[in-house]
PDB file of C-alpha atoms in Angstrom:
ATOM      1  CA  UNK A  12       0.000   0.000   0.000  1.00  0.00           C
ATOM      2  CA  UNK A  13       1.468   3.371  -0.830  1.00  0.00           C
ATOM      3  CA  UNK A  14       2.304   5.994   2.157  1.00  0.00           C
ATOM      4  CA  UNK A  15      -0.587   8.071   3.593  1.00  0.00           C
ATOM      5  CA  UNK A  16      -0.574  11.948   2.220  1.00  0.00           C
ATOM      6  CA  UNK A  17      -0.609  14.486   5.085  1.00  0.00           C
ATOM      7  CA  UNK A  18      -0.657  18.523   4.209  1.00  0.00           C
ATOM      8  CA  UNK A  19       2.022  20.868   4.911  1.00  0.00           C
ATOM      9  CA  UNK A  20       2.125  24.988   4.625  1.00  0.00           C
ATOM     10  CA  UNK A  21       5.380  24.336   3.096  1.00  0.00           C
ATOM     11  CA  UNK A  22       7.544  21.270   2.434  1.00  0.00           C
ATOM     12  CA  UNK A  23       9.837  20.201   4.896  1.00  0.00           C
ATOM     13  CA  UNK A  24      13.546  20.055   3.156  1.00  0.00           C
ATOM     14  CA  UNK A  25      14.576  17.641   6.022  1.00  0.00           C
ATOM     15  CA  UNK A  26      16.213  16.466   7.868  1.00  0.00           C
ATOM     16  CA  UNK A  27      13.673  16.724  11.225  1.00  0.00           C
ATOM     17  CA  UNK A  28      10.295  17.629  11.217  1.00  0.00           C
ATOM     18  CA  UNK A  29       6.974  18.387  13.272  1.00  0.00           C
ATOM     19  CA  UNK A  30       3.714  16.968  11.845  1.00  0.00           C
ATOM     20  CA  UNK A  31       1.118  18.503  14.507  1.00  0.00           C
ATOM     21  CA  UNK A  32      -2.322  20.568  14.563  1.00  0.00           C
ATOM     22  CA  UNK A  33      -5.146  18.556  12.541  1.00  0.00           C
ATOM     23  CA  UNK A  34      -2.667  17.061  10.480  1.00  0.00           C
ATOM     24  CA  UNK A  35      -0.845  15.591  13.126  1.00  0.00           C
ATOM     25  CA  UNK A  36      -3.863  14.384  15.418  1.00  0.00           C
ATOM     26  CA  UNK A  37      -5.095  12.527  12.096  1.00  0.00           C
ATOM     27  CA  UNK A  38      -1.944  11.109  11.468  1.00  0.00           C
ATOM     28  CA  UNK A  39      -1.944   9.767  15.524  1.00  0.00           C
ATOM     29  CA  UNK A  40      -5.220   9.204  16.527  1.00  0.00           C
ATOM     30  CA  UNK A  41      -6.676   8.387  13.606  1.00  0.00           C
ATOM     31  CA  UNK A  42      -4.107   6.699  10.978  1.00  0.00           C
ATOM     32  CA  UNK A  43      -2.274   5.300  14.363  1.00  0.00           C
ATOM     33  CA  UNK A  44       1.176   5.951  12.460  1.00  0.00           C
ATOM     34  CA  UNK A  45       4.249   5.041  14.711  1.00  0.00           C
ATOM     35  CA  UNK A  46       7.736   4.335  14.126  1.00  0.00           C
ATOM     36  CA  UNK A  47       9.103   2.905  11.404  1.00  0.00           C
ATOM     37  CA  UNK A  48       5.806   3.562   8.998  1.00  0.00           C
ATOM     38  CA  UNK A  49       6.464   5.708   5.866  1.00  0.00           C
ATOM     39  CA  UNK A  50       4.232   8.864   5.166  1.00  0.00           C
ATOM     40  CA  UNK A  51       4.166  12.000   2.347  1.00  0.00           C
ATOM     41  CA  UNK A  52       4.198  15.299   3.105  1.00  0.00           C
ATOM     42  CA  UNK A  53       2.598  17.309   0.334  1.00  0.00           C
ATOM     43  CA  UNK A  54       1.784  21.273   0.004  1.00  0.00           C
ATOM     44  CA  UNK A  55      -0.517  20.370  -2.180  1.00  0.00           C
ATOM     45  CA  UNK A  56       0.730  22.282  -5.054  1.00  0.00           C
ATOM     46  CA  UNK A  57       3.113  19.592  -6.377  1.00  0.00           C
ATOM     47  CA  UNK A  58       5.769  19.714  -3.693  1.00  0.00           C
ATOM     48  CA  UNK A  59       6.440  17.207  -1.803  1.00  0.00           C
ATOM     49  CA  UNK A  60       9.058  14.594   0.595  1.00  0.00           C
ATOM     50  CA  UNK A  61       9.156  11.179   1.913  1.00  0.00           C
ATOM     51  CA  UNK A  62       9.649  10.828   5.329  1.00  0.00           C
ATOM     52  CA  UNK A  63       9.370   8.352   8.074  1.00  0.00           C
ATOM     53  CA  UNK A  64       7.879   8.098  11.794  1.00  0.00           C
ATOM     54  CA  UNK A  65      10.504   8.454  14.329  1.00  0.00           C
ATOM     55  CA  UNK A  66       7.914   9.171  17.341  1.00  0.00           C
ATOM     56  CA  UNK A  67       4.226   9.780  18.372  1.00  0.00           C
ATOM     57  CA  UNK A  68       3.938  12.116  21.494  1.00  0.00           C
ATOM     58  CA  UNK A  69       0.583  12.868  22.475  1.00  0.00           C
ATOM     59  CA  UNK A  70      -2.719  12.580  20.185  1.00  0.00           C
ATOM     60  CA  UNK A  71      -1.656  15.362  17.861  1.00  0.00           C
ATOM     61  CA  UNK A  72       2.061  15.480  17.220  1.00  0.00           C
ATOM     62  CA  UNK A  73       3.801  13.183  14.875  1.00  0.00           C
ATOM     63  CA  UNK A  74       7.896  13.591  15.039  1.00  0.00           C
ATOM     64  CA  UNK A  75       9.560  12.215  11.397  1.00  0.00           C
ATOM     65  CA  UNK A  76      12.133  12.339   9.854  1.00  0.00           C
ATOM     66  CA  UNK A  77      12.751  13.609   5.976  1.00  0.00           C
ATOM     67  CA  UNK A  78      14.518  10.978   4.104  1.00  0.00           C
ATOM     68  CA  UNK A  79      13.874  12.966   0.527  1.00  0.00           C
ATOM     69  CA  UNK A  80      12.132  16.277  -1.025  1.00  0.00           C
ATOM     70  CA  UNK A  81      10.718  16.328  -4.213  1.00  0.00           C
ATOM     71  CA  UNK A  82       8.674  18.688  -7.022  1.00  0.00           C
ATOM     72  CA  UNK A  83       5.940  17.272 -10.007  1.00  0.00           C
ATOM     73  CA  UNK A  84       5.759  18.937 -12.861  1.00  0.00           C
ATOM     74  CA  UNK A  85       3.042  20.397 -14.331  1.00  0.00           C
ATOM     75  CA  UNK A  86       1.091  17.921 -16.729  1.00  0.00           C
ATOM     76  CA  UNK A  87       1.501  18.788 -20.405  1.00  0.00           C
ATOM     77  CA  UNK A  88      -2.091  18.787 -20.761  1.00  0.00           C
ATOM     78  CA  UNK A  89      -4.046  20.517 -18.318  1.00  0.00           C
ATOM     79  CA  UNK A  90      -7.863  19.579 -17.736  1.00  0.00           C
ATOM     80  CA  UNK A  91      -9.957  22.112 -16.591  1.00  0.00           C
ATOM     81  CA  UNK A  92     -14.152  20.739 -16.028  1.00  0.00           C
ATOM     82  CA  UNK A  93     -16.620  23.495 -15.706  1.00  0.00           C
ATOM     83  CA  UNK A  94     -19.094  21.972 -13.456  1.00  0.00           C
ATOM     84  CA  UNK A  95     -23.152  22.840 -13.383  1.00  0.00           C
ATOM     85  CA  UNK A  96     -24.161  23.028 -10.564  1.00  0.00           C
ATOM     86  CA  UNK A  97     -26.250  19.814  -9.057  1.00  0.00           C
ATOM     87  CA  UNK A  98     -28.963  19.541  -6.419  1.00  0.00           C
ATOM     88  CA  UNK A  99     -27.995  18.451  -3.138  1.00  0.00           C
ATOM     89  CA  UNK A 100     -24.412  16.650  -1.887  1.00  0.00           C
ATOM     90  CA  UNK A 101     -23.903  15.216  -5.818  1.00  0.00           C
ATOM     91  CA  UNK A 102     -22.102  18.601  -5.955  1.00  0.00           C
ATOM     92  CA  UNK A 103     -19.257  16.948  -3.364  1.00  0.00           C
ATOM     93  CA  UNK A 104     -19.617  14.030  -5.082  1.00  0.00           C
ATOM     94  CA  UNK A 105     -18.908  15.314  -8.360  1.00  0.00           C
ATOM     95  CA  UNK A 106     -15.409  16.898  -6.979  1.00  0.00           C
ATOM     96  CA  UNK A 107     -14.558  14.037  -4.649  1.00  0.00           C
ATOM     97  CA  UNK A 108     -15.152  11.966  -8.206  1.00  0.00           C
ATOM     98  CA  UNK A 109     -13.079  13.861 -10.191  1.00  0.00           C
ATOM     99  CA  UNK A 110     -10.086  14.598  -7.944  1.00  0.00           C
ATOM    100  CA  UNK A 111      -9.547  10.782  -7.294  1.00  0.00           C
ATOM    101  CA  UNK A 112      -9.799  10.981 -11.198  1.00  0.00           C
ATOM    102  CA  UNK A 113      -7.285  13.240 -11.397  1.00  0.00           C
ATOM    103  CA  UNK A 114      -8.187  16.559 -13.047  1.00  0.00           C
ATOM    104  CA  UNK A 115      -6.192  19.465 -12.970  1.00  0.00           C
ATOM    105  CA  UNK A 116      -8.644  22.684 -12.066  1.00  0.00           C
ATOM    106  CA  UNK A 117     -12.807  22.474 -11.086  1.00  0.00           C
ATOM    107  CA  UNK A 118     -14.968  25.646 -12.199  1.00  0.00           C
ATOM    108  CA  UNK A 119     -18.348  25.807 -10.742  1.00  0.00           C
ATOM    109  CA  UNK A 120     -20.874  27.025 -13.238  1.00  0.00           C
ATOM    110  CA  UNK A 121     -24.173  28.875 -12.580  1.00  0.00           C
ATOM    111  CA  UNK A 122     -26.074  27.567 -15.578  1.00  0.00           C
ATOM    112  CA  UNK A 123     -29.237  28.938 -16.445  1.00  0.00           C
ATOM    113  CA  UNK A 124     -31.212  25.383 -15.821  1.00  0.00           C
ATOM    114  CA  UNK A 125     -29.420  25.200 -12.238  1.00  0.00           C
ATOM    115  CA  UNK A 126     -31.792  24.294  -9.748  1.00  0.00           C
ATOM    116  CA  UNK A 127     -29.546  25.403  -7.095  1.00  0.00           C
ATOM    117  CA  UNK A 128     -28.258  28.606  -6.811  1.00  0.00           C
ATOM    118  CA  UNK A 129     -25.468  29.864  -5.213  1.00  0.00           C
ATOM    119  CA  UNK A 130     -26.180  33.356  -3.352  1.00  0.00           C
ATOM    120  CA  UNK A 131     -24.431  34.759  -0.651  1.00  0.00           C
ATOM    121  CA  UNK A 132     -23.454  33.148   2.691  1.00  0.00           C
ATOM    122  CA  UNK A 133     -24.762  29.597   0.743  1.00  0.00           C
ATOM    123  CA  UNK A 134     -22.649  30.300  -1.815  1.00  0.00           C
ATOM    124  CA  UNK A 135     -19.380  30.795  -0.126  1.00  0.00           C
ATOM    125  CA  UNK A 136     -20.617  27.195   2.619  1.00  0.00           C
ATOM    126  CA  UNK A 137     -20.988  25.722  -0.715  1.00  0.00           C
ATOM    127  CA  UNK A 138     -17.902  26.611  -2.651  1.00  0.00           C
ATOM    128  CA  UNK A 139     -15.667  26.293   1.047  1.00  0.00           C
ATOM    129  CA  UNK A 140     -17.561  22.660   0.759  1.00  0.00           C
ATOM    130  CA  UNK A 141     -15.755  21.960  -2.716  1.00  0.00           C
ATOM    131  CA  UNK A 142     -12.728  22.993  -1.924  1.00  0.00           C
ATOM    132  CA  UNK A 143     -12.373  20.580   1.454  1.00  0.00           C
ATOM    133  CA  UNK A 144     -13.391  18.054  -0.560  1.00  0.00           C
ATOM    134  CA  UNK A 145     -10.970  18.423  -3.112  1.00  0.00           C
ATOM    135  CA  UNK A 146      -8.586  18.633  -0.453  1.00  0.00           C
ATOM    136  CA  UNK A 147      -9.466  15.791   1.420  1.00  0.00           C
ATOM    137  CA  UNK A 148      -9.983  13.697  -2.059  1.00  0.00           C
ATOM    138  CA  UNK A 149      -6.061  14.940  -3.129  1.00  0.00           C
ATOM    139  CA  UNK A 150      -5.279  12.969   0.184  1.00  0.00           C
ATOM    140  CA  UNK A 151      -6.994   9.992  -0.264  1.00  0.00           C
ATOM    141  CA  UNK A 152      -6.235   9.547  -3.609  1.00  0.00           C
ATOM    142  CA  UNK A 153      -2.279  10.034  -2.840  1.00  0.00           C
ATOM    143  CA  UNK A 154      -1.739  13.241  -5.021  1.00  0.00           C
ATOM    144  CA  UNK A 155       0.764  15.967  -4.429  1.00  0.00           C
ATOM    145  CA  UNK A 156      -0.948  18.084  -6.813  1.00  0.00           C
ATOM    146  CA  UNK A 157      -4.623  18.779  -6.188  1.00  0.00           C
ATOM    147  CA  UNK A 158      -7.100  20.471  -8.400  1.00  0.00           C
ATOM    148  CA  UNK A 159      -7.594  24.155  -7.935  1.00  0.00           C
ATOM    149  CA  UNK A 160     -11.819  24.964  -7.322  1.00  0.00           C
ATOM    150  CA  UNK A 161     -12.827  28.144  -8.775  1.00  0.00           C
ATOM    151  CA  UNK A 162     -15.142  30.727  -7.752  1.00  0.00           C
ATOM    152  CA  UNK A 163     -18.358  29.911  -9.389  1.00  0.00           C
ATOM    153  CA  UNK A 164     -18.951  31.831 -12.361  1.00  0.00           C
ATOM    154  CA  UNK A 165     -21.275  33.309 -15.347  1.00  0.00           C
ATOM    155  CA  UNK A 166     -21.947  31.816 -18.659  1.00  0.00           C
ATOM    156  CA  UNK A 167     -19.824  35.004 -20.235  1.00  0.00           C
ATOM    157  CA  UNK A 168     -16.959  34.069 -17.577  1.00  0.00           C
ATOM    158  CA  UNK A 169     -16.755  30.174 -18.967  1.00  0.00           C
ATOM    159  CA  UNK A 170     -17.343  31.214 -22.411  1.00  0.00           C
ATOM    160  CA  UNK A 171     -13.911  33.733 -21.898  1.00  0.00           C
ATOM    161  CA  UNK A 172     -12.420  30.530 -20.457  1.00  0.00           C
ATOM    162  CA  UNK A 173     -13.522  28.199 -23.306  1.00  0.00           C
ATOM    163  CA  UNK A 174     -12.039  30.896 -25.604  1.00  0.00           C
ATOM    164  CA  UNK A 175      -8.424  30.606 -24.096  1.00  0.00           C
ATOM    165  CA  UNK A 176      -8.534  26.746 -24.383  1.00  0.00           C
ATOM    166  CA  UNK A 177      -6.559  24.893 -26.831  1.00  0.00           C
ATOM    167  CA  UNK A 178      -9.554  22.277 -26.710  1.00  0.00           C
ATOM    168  CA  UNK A 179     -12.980  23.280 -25.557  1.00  0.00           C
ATOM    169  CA  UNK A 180     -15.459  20.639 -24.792  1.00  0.00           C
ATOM    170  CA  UNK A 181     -19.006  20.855 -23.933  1.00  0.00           C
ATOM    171  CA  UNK A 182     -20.598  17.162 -23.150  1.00  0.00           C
ATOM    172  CA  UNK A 183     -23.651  17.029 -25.202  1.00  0.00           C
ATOM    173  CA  UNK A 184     -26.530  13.980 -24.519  1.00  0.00           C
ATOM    174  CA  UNK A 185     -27.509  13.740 -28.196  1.00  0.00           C
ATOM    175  CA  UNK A 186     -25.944  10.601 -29.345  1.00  0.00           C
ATOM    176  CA  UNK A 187     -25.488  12.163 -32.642  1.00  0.00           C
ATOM    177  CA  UNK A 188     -23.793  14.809 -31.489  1.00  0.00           C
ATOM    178  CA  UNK A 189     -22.044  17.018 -34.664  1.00  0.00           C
ATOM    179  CA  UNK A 190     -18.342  16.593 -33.234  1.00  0.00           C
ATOM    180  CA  UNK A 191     -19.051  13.142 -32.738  1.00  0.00           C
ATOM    181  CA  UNK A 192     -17.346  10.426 -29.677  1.00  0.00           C
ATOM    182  CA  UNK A 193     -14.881  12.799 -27.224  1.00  0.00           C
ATOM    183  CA  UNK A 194     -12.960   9.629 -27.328  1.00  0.00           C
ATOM    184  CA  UNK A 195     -12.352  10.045 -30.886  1.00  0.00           C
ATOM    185  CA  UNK A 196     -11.515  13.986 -30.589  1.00  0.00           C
ATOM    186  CA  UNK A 197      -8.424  15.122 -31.716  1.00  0.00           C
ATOM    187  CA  UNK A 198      -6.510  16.086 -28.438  1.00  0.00           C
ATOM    188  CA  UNK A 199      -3.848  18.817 -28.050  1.00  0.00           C
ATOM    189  CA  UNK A 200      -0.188  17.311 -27.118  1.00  0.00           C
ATOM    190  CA  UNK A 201       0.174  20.226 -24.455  1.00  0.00           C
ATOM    191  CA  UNK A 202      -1.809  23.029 -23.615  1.00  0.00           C
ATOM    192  CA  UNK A 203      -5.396  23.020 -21.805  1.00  0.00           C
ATOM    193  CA  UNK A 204      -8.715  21.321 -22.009  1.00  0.00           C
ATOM    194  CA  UNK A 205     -11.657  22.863 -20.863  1.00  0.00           C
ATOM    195  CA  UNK A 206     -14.814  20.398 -20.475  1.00  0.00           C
ATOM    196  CA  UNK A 207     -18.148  21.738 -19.712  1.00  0.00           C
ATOM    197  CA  UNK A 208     -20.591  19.726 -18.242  1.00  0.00           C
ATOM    198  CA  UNK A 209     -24.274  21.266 -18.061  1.00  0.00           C
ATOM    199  CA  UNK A 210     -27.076  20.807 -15.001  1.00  0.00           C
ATOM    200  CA  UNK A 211     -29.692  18.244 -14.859  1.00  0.00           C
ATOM    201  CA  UNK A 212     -31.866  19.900 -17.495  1.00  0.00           C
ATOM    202  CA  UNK A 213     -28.913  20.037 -19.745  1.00  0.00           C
ATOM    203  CA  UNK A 214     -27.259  23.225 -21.651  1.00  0.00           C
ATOM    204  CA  UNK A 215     -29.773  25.291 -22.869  1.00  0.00           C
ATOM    205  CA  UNK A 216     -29.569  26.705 -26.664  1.00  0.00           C
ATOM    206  CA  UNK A 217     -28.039  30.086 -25.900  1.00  0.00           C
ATOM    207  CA  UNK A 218     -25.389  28.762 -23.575  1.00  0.00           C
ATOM    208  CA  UNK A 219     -24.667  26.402 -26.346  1.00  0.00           C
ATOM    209  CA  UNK A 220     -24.314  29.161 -29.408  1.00  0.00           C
ATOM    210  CA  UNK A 221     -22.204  31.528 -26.410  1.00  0.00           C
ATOM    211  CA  UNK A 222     -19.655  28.170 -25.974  1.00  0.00           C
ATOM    212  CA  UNK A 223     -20.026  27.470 -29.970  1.00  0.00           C
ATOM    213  CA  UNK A 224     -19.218  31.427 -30.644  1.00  0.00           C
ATOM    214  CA  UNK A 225     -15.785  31.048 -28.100  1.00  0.00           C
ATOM    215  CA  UNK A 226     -14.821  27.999 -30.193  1.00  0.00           C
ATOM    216  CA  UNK A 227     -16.317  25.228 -28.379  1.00  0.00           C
ATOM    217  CA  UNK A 228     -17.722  22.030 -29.806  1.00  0.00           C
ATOM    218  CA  UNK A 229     -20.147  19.499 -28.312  1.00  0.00           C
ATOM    219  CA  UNK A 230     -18.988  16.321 -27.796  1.00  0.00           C
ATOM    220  CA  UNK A 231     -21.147  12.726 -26.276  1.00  0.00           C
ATOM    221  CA  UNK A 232     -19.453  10.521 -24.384  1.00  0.00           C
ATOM    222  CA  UNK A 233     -21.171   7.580 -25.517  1.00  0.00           C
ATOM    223  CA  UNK A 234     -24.855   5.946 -25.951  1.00  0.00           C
ATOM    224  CA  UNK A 235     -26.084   6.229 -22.397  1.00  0.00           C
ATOM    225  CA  UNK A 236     -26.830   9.531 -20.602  1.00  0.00           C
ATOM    226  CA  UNK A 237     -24.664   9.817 -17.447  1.00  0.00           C
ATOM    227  CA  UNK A 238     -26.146  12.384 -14.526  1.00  0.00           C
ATOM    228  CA  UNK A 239     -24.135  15.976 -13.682  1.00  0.00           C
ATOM    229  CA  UNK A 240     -22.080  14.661 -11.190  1.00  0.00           C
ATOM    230  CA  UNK A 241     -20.766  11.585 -12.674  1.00  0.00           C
ATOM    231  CA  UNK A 242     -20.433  12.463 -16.414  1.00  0.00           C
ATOM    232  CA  UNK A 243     -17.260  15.297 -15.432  1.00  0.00           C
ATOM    233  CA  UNK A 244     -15.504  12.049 -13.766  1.00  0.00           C
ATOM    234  CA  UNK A 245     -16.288   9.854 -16.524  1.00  0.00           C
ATOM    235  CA  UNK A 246     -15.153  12.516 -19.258  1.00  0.00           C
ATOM    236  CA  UNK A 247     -12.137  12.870 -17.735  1.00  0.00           C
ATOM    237  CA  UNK A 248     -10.659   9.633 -17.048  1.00  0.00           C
ATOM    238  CA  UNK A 249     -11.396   9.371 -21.423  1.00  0.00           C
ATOM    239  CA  UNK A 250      -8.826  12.014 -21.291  1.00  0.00           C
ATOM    240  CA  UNK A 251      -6.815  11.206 -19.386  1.00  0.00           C
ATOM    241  CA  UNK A 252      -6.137   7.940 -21.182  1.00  0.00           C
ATOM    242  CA  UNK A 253      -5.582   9.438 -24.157  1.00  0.00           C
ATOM    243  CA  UNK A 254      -3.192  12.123 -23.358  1.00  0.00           C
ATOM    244  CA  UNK A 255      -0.850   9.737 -21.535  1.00  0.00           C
ATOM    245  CA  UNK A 256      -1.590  10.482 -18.268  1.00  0.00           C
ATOM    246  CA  UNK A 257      -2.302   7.515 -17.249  1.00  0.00           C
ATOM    247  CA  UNK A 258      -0.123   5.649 -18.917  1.00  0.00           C
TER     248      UNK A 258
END
């Protein structure tokens, strides 16, 4: 099994260090680490070192020591989903999905066909919500590198993103979709990828013709309709196959 990932303000160079506070109280009193066991001590933002227990004091302080320090690179192709909006917790789902996945950057999306809305104080619970769970989902998943979540924004703000893509996707239900399969799609070998994924009631025509107008195309993923918060995961791991990433 590969080392649990704990978060760090900044990555230890070695050769001593302190793991304590939430991180440390998980890594004791939950996880039960103690001498001898190997753990990785991420920022979060692709730095990151090995180290190993050298003693538990307490319920919250984990004493290790740095054995080596490391940075990943940026991927050659960064993916970007622009996520609708769904009703309820499929919202946490959705990001907890896709980080394990392994995308790059989450953009929440206001769509006009949105059931929920995001105004205010539930707005900024909500987005905080996404952003723990993408935290919590780079840890599980053993990244170093977890996905940046956006502020929600406007059509005209992901249309100005889609524009700036070197591929822009929107996931379209219509089995006969006009760009046809996205895994048939002709991928960039570096650059970005920006996916769209619309609400429950789909991507309405003017949301469309604004992401057509920026240079976007629609794409299905194949001949069954997958819900909000599953199709982004789903779309993703397509692309990730073929650009090498997972390779």
């Amino acid at each position: 099994m590969t080392a649990p990932v704990f978060v760090v303000e900044k990555v230890p160079a070695g050769p001593e260090f302190v793991l304590d506070g939430s991180e440390g109280r998980h890594a004791v009193s939950v996880k039960r680490l103690g001498p001898g066991e190997a753990l990785v001590l991420t920022d979060g933002r692709g730095g990151w070192a090995e180290a190993v227990v050298t003693a538990a004091e307490g319920k919250d302080r984990l004493l290790v020591s740095v054995t080596g320090a490391f940075e990943e690179a940026e991927p050659a192709v960064r993916i970007t989903v622009v996520q609708a909006l769904p009703k309820g917790d499929r919202g946490e789902v959705a990001v907890e999905t896709m980080t394990e996945t392994g995308v790059d950057a989450i953009v929440p999306w206001q769509a006009s066909r949105c059931i929920t809305q995001w105004r205010g104080d539930r707005g900024a619970k909500s987005l905080a919500k996404w952003r723990a769970t993408a935290r919590e989902s780079g840890k599980q998943s053993r990244r170093v590198r977890f996905p940046e979540v956006a502020e929600a924004l406007s059509t005209k703000q992901v249309a100005a993103l889609l524009a700036e893509a070197d591929l822009a996707v929107v996931l379209h239900e219509d089995r006969d979709a006009p760009s046809g399969a996205l895994a048939t799609a002709q991928l960039p070998a570096e650059g970005s990828i920006v996916l769209v994924v619309g609400p429950e009631g789909g991507v309405s025509p003017d949301e469309l013709a604004a992401f057509a107008e920026a240079g976007a195309h629609p794409y299905r993923l194949g001949p069954s309709v997958l819900r909000t918060s599953t199709a982004g995961t789903a779309a993703a791991a397509v692309l990730l196959a073929r650009t090498g990433r997972w390779s």
